[in-house]
Coordinates of C-alpha atoms in Angstrom, one line a residue:
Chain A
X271 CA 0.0 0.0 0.0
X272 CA 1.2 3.4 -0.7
X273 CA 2.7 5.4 1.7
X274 CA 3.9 8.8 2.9
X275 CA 7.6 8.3 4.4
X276 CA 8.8 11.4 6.2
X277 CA 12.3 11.7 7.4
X278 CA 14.4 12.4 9.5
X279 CA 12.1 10.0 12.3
X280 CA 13.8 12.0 15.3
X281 CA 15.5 15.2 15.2
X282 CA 17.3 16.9 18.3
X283 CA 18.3 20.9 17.5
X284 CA 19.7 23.6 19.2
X285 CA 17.3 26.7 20.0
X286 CA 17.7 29.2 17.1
X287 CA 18.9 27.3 14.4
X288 CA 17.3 26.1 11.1
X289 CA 15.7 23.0 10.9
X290 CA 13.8 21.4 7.6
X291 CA 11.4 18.3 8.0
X292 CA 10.9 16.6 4.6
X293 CA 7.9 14.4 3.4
X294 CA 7.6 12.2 0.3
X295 CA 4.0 12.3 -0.3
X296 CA 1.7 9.4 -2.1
X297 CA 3.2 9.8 -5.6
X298 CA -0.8 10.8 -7.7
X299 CA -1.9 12.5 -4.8
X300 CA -2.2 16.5 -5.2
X301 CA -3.0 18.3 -1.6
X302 CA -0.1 18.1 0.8
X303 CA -0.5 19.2 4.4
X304 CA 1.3 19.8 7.5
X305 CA 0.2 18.7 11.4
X306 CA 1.9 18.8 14.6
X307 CA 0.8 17.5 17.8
X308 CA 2.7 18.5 21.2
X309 CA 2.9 16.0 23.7
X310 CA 0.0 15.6 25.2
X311 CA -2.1 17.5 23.0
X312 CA -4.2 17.3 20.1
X313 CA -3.2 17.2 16.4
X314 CA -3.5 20.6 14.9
X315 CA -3.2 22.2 11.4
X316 CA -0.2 23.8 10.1
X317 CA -0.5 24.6 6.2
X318 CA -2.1 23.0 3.2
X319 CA -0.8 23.2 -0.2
X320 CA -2.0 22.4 -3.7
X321 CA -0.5 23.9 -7.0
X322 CA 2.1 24.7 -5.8
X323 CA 0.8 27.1 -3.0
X324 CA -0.4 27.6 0.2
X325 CA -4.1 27.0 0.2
X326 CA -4.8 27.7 3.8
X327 CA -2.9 28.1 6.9
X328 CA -3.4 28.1 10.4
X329 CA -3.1 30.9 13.0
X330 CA 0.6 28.7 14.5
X331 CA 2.0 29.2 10.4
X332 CA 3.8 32.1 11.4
X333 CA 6.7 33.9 9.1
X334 CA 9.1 31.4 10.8
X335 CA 7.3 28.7 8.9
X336 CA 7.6 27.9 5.2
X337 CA 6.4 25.2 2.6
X338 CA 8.3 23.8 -0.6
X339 CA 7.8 21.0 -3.1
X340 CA 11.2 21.6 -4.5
X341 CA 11.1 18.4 -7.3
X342 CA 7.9 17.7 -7.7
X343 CA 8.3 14.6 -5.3
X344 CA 9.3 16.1 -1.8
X345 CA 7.5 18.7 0.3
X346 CA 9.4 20.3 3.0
X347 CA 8.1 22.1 6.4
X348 CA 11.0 25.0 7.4
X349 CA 11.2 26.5 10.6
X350 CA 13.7 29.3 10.4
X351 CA 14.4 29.8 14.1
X352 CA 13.4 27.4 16.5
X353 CA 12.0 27.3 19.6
X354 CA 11.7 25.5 22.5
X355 CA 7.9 25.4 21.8
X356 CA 8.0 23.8 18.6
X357 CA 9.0 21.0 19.9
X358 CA 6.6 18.3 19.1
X359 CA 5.6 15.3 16.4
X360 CA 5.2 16.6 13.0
X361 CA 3.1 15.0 10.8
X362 CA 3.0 15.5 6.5
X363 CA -0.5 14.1 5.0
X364 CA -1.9 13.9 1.3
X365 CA -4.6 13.4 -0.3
X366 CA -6.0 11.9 -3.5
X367 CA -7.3 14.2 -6.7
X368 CA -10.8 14.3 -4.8
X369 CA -8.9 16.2 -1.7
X370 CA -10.2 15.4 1.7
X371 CA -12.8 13.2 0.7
X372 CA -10.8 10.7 -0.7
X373 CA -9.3 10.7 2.8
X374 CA -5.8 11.6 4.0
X375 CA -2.6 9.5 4.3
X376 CA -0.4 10.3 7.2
X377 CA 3.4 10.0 7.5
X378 CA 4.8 8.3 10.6
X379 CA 6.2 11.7 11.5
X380 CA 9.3 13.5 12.7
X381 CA 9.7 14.1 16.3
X382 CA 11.6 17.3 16.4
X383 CA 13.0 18.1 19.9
X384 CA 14.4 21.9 20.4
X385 CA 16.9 22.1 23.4
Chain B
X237 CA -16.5 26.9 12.3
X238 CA -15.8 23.1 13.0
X239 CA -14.7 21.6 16.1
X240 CA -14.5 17.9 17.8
X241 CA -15.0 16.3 21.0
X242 CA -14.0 13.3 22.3
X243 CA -16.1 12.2 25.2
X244 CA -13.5 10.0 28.0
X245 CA -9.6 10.7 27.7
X246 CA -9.6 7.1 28.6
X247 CA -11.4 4.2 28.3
X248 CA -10.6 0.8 29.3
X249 CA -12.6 -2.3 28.7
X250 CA -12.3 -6.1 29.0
X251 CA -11.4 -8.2 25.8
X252 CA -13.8 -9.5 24.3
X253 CA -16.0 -7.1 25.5
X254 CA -18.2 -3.6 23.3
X255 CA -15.7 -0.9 22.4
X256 CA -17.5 2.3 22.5
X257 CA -15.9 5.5 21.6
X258 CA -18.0 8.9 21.3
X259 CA -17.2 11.7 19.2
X260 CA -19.3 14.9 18.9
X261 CA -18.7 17.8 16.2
X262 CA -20.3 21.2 15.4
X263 CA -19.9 22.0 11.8
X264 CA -21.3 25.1 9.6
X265 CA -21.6 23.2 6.7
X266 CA -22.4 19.4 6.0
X267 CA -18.9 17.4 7.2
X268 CA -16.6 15.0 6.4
X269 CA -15.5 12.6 9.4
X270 CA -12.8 10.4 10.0
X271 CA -11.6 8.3 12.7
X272 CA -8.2 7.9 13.2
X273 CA -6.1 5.5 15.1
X274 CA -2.1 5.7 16.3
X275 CA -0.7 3.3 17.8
X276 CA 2.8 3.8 20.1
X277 CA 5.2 6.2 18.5
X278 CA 3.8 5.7 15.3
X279 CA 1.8 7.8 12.7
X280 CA -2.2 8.4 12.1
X281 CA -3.5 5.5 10.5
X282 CA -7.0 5.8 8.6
X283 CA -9.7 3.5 10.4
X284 CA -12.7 4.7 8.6
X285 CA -14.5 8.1 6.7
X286 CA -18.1 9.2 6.4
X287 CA -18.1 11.7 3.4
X288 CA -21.6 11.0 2.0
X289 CA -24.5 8.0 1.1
X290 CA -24.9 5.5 4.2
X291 CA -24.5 6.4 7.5
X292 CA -23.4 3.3 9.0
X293 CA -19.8 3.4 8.0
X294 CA -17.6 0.2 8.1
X295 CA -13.5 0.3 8.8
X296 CA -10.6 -1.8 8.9
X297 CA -10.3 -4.1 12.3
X298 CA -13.8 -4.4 12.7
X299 CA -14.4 -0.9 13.6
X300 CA -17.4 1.2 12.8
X301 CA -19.7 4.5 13.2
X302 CA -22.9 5.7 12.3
X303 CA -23.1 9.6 11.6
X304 CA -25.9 10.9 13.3
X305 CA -26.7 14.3 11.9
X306 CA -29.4 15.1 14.7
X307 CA -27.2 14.1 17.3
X308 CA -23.9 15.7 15.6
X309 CA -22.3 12.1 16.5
X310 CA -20.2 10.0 14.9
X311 CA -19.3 7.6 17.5
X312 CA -16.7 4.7 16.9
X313 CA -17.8 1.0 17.7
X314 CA -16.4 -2.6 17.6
X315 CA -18.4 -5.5 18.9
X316 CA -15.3 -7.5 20.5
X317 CA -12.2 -5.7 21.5
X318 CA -9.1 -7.2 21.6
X319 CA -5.8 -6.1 22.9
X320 CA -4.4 -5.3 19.8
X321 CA -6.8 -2.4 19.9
X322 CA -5.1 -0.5 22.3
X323 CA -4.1 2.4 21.2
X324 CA -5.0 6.2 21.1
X325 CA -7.9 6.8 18.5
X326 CA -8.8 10.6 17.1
X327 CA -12.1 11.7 15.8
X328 CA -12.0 14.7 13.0
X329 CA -14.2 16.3 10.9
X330 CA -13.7 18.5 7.8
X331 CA -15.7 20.9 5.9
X332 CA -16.4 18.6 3.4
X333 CA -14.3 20.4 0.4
X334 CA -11.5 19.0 -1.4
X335 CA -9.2 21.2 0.1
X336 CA -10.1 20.8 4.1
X337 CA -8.0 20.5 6.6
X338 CA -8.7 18.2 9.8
X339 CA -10.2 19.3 12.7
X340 CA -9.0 16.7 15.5
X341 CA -10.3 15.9 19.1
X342 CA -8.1 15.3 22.4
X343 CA -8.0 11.6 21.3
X344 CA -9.2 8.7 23.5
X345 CA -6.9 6.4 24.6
X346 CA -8.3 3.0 24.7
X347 CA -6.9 0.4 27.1
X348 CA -8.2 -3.3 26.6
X349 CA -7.2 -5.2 29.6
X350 CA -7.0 -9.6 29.4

C-alpha cells in the first residue's frame, strides 16, 4: 500500500537554528498538508498546499514557517528559528485528486525536539 | 467553524467485550469525518471516513460509526475488543471540500485489559 515516508524520524536541535522536515508524499496525490501535535495535545493544522501554493494556513503558520515542493516529489516544512515550543511530532499528509474526501494519508512523523 | 470532542480521555474495557468510543462535532456546513487511530510512536492511520451516502460506516479491524446528523455524532464502535486495539484513536471532521484541513479531538486512549 502506498505510503507517505517522512524523514528524518527523530530530530534533536539547538534553540535558534534552522531546521527542515521533509515528506515524500503518495506519488498521484495533489494536496499536501502539515500537522503537529505537542505531547499531550491534540493534532493541529499547520498549512495546506496544492498547485504549488499555500491554500490555507493556520493561526501557528507564522513567518518562521515555510512550505516547498522543491522536485515535484518532496515537500518540506522549514522552521527558520526554532524554539523550545515547537518541539513536538510533525506530521506530513496527502490526499488523492478528490482532496479530503478521498481521505488523508499520514506520515509516521518526525519528532523534532528543540533544546 | 468546526470543532470535535472526544467524550473519555480514557477508556478501558475487558477483551472481548463492546468498544464504544463517542465523538461529537459542530460544523457550519455538511462534514466530512474520520476516525483515526495511532498506535505507540507511530503515525495516524486511517480506520474509517463518512463523506456522503450511508450512515453506518464500516473500517478496517472491525471498527465502525454511524453519523448521526441530529445528534452531531459519529461515534466509533467494535463488537469485541481485543488487545491489539489498544491504542489512542482521534475523531475529526472537515468541511467537506476538497481542500479541508482536519479538525481533531483530544483523542481517547483505549486500554483493553485480558
Amino acid at each position: 500500500e502506498p505510503e507517505v515516508t517522512q524523514t528524518p524520524s527523530h530530530q534533536v536541535t539547538q534553540m535558534g537554528q534552522e531546521v527542515i522536515l521533509r515528506c515524500v508524499p503518495i506519488s498521484n496525490h495533489l494536496y499536501f498538508y502539515w500537522y503537529r501535535q505537542i505531547l499531550g495535545q491534540k493534532v493541529e493544522f499547520l498549512v495546506s498546499f496544492y498547485n504549488n501554493e499555500i491554500s490555507e494556513k493556520s493561526e501557528i503558520f507564522d513567518d518562521q514557517f515555510s512550505v516547498e515542493r522543491p522536485d515535484g516529489s518532496n515537500f518540506t516544512l522549514k522552521i527558520r528559528s526554532t524554539k523550545l515550543e515547537d518541539s513536538a511530532m510533525y506530521f506530513c499528509a496527502s490526499s488523492g485528486p478528490s482532496g479530503v474526501g478521498y481521505g488523508y494519508t499520514f506520515g509516521s512523523g518526525t519528532r523534532l525536539t528543540v533544546v | 467553524a468546526q470543532s470535535v470532542t472526544q467524550l473519555g480521555s480514557h477508556v478501558s474495557v475487558s477483551e472481548g467485550a463492546l468498544v464504544l468510543l463517542r465523538c461529537n462535532y459542530s460544523s457550519s456546513v455538511p462534514p466530512y469525518l474520520f476516525w483515526y487511530v495511532q498506535y505507540p510512536n507511530q503515525g495516524l492511520q486511517l480506520l474509517l471516513k463518512y463523506t456522503t451516502g450511508a450512515t453506518l460506516v464500516k473500517g478496517i479491524n472491525g471498527f465502525e460509526a454511524e453519523f448521526k446528523k441530529s445528534e452531531t455524532s459519529f461515534h466509533l464502535t467494535k463488537p469485541s475488543a481485543h488487545m491489539s486495539d489498544a491504542a489512542e484513536y482521534f475523531c475529526a471532521v472537515s468541511r467537506g471540500s476538497t481542500l479541508g484541513r482536519l479538525y481533531f479531538g483530544r483523542g481517547t486512549q483505549l486500554t483493553v485489559w485480558p
